[in-house]
Coordinates of C-alpha atoms in Angstrom, one line a residue:
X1 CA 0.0 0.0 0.0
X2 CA 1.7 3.8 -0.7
X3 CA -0.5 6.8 -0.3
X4 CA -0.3 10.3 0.0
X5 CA -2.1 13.0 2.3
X6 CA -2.3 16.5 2.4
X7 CA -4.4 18.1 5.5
X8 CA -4.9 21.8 7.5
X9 CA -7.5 23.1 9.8
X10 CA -10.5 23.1 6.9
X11 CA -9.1 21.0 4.2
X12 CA -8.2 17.0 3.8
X13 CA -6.9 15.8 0.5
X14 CA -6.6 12.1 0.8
X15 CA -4.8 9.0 -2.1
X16 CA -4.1 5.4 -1.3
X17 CA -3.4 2.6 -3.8
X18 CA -3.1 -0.4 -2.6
X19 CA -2.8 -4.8 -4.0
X20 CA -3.3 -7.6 -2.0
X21 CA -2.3 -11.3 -2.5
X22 CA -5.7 -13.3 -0.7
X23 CA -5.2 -16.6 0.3
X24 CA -7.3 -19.1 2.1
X25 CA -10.6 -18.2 0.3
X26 CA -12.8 -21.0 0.3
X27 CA -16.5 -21.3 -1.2
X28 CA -19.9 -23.4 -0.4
X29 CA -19.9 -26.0 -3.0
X30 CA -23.6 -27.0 -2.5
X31 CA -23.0 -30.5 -4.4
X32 CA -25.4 -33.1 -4.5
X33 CA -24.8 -36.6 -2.6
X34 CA -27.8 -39.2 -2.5
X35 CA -25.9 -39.2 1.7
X36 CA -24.6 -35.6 2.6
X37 CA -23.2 -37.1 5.4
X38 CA -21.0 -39.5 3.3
X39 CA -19.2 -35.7 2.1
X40 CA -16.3 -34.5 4.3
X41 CA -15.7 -30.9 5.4
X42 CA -13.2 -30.7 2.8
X43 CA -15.5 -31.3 0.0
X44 CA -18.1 -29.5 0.7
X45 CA -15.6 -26.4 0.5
X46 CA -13.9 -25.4 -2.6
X47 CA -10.5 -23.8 -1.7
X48 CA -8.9 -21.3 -3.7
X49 CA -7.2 -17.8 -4.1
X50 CA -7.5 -14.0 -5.0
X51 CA -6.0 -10.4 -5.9
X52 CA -7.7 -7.5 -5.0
X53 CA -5.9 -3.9 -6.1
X54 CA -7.0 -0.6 -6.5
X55 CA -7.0 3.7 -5.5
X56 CA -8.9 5.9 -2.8
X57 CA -9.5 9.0 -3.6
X58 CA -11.2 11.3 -0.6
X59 CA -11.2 15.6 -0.5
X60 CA -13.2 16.3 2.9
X61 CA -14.0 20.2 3.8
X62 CA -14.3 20.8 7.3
X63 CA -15.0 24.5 7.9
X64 CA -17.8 26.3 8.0
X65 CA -21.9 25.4 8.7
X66 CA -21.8 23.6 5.2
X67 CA -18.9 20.5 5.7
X68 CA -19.1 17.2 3.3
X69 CA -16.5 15.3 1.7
X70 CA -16.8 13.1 -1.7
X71 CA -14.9 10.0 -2.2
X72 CA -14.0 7.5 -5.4
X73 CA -12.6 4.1 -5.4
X74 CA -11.6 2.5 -8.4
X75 CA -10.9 -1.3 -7.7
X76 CA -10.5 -4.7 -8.9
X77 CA -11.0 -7.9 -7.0
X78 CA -10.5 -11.4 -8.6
X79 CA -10.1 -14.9 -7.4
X80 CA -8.9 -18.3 -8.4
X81 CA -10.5 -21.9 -7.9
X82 CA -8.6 -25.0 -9.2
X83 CA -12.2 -26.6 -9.7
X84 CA -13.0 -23.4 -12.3
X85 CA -9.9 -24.4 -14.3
X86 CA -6.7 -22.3 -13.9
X87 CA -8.2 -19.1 -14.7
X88 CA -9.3 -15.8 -12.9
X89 CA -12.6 -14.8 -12.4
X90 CA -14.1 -11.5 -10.7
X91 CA -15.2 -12.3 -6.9
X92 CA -18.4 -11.4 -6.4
X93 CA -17.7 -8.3 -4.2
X94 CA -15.7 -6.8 -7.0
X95 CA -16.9 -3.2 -7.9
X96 CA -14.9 -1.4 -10.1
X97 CA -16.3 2.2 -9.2
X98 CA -17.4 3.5 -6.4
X99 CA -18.5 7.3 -5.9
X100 CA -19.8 8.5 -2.2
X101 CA -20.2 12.1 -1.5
X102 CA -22.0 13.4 2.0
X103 CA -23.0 17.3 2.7
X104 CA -24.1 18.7 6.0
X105 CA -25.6 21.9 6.6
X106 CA -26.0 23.4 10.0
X107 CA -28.8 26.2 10.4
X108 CA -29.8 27.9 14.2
X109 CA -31.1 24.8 15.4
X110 CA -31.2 22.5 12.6
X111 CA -28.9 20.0 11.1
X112 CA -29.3 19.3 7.4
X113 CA -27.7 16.2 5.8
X114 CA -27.6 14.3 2.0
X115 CA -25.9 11.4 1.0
X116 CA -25.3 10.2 -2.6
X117 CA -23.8 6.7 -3.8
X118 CA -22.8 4.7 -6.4
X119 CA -21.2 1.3 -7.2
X120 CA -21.3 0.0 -10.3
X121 CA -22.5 -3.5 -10.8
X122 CA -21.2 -7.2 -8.9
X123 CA -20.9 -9.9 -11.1
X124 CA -22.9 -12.5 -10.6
X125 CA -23.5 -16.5 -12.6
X126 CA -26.4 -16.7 -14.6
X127 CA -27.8 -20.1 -15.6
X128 CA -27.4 -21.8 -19.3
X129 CA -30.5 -24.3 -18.8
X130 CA -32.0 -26.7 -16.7
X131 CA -32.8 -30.5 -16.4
X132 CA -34.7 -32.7 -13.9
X133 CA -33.3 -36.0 -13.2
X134 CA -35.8 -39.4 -12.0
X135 CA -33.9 -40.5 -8.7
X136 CA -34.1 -44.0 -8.0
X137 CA -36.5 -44.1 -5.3
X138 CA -38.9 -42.2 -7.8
X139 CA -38.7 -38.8 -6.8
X140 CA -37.1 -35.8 -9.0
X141 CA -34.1 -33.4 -8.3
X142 CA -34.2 -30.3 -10.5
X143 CA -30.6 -28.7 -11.8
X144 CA -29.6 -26.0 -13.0
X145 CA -26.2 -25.8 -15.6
X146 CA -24.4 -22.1 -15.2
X147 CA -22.5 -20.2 -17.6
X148 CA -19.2 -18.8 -16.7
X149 CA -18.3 -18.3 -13.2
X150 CA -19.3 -14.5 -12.5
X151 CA -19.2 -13.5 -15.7
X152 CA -22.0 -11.0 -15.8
X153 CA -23.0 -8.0 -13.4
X154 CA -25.9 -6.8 -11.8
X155 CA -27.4 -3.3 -12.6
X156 CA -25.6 -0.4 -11.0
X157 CA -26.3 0.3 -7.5
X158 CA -27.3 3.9 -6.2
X159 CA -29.6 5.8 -4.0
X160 CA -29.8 9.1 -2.4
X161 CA -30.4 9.8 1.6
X162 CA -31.7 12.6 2.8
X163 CA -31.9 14.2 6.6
X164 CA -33.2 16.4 8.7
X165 CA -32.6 17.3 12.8
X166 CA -33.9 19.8 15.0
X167 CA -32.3 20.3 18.3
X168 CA -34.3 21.6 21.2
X169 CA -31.6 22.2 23.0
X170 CA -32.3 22.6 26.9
X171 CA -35.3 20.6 27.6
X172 CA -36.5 20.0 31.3
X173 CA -33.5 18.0 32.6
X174 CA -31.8 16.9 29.6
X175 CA -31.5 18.1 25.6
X176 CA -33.9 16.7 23.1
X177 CA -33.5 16.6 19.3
X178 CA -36.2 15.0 16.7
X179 CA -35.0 13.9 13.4
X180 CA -36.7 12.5 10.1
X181 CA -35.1 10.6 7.4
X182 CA -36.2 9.1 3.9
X183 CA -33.4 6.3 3.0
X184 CA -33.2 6.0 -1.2
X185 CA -35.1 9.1 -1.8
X186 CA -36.1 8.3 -5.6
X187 CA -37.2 4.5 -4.8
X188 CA -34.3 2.8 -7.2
X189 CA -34.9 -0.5 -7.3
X190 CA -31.3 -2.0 -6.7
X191 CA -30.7 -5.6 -7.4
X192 CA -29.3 -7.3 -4.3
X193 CA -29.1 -10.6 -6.1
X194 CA -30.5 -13.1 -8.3
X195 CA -32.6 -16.3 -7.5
X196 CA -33.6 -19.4 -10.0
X197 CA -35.6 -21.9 -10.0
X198 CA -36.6 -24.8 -12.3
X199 CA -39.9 -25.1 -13.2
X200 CA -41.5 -27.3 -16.0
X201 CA -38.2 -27.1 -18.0
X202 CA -38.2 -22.8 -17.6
X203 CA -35.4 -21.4 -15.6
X204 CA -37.6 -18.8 -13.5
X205 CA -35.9 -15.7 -12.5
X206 CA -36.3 -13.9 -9.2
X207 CA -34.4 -10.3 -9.0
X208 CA -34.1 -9.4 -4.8
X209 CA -33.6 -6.5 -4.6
X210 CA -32.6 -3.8 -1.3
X211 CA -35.0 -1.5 0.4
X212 CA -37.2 0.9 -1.6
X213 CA -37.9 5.0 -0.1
X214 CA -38.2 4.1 3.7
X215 CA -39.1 6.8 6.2
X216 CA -37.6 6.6 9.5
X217 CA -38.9 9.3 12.2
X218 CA -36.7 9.3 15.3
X219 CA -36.9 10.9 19.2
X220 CA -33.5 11.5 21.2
X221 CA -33.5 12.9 24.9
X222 CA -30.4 12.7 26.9
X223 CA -30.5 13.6 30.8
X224 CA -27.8 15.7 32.0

């Protein structure tokens, strides 16, 4: 890691870059066994190993009723599985850019804040078809063949939050302050993953996603 930083009373200029070797990585195989319990620990773990690399980049102002600082991180993260064949894949945290910024505003008694991010998308695995196999005791198992390990992405991921505090100040014994806040402001619907499932021969795709707009209304008191 090297990084260089440049601060004063009102000002912090802030840039890191940075590559890590990861080792000891291991991943859920979810394989199928007529007996689970035949399976050892070992193979129901895939073992394998990563590289992740990539630069910060912060400016924060801190003077003044209006402070904020906006951040950017541009970054790779790949990994390696013997049982994928020899060669790299993106992990599935990998997000090449990432953009935060955060304002605050303090006026007489109230404290204003926003909040703005963006990632761009993880990869994910999507399916390549399905089949449903007759076990011998009658019954059926449903699977699903994937394409490339992590070899798409999801949809960008961003939302705005927005804030606002007003403090009592003295109140009886102690200081009160009431806040309200409205988390992802414009209601995007960001993908938190992907489900599938096998029905009838159709691969049948879910999208989860994160919380929507969600209003949170808050009540402090502390007693001095």
């Amino acid at each position: 890691m090297a990084g260089i930083s440049w601060e004063n009373n009102n000002w912090l200029v802030d840039a890191e870059a940075y590559t890590k070797e990861l080792s000891g990585l291991s991943e859920y195989s979810l394989r199928f066994s007529i007996n689970p319990g035949q399976l050892n620990y070992q193979e129901n773990f895939f073992q394998g190993t990563g590289d992740a690399r990539g630069i910060d980049l912060l400016v924060q102002k801190k003077f003044g009723n209006y402070t904020g600082w906006v951040a950017y991180t541009l970054g790779e993260v790949t990994n390696q599985y013997d049982v994928y064949g020899k060669e790299k894949f993106y992990a599935a945290n990998d997000v090449r850019h990432e953009f935060k910024t955060v304002h605050t505003y303090k006026w007489k008694q109230f404290d204003f804040a926003a909040t703005f991010i963006y990632a761009s998308g993880k990869p994910y695995t999507a399916p390549s078809g399905g089949y449903t196999v007759t076990l011998l005791d009658g019954t059926t198992q449903d699977f699903i063949n994937v394409s490339a390990k992590n070899a798409n992405r999801l949809p960008a991921y961003h939302r705005f939050d927005v804030s606002a505090t007003y403090n009592f100040g003295r109140l009886g014994s102690g200081n009160g302050t009431i806040g309200l806040s409205l988390f992802n402001l414009y209601n995007r619907k960001n993908s938190w993953y992907k489900n599938y499932e096998l029905s009838n021969n159709t691969i049948i795709e879910t999208d989860v996603q994160y919380l929507g707009i969600t209003p949170n209304l808050t009540f402090t008191y502390r007693f001095k």
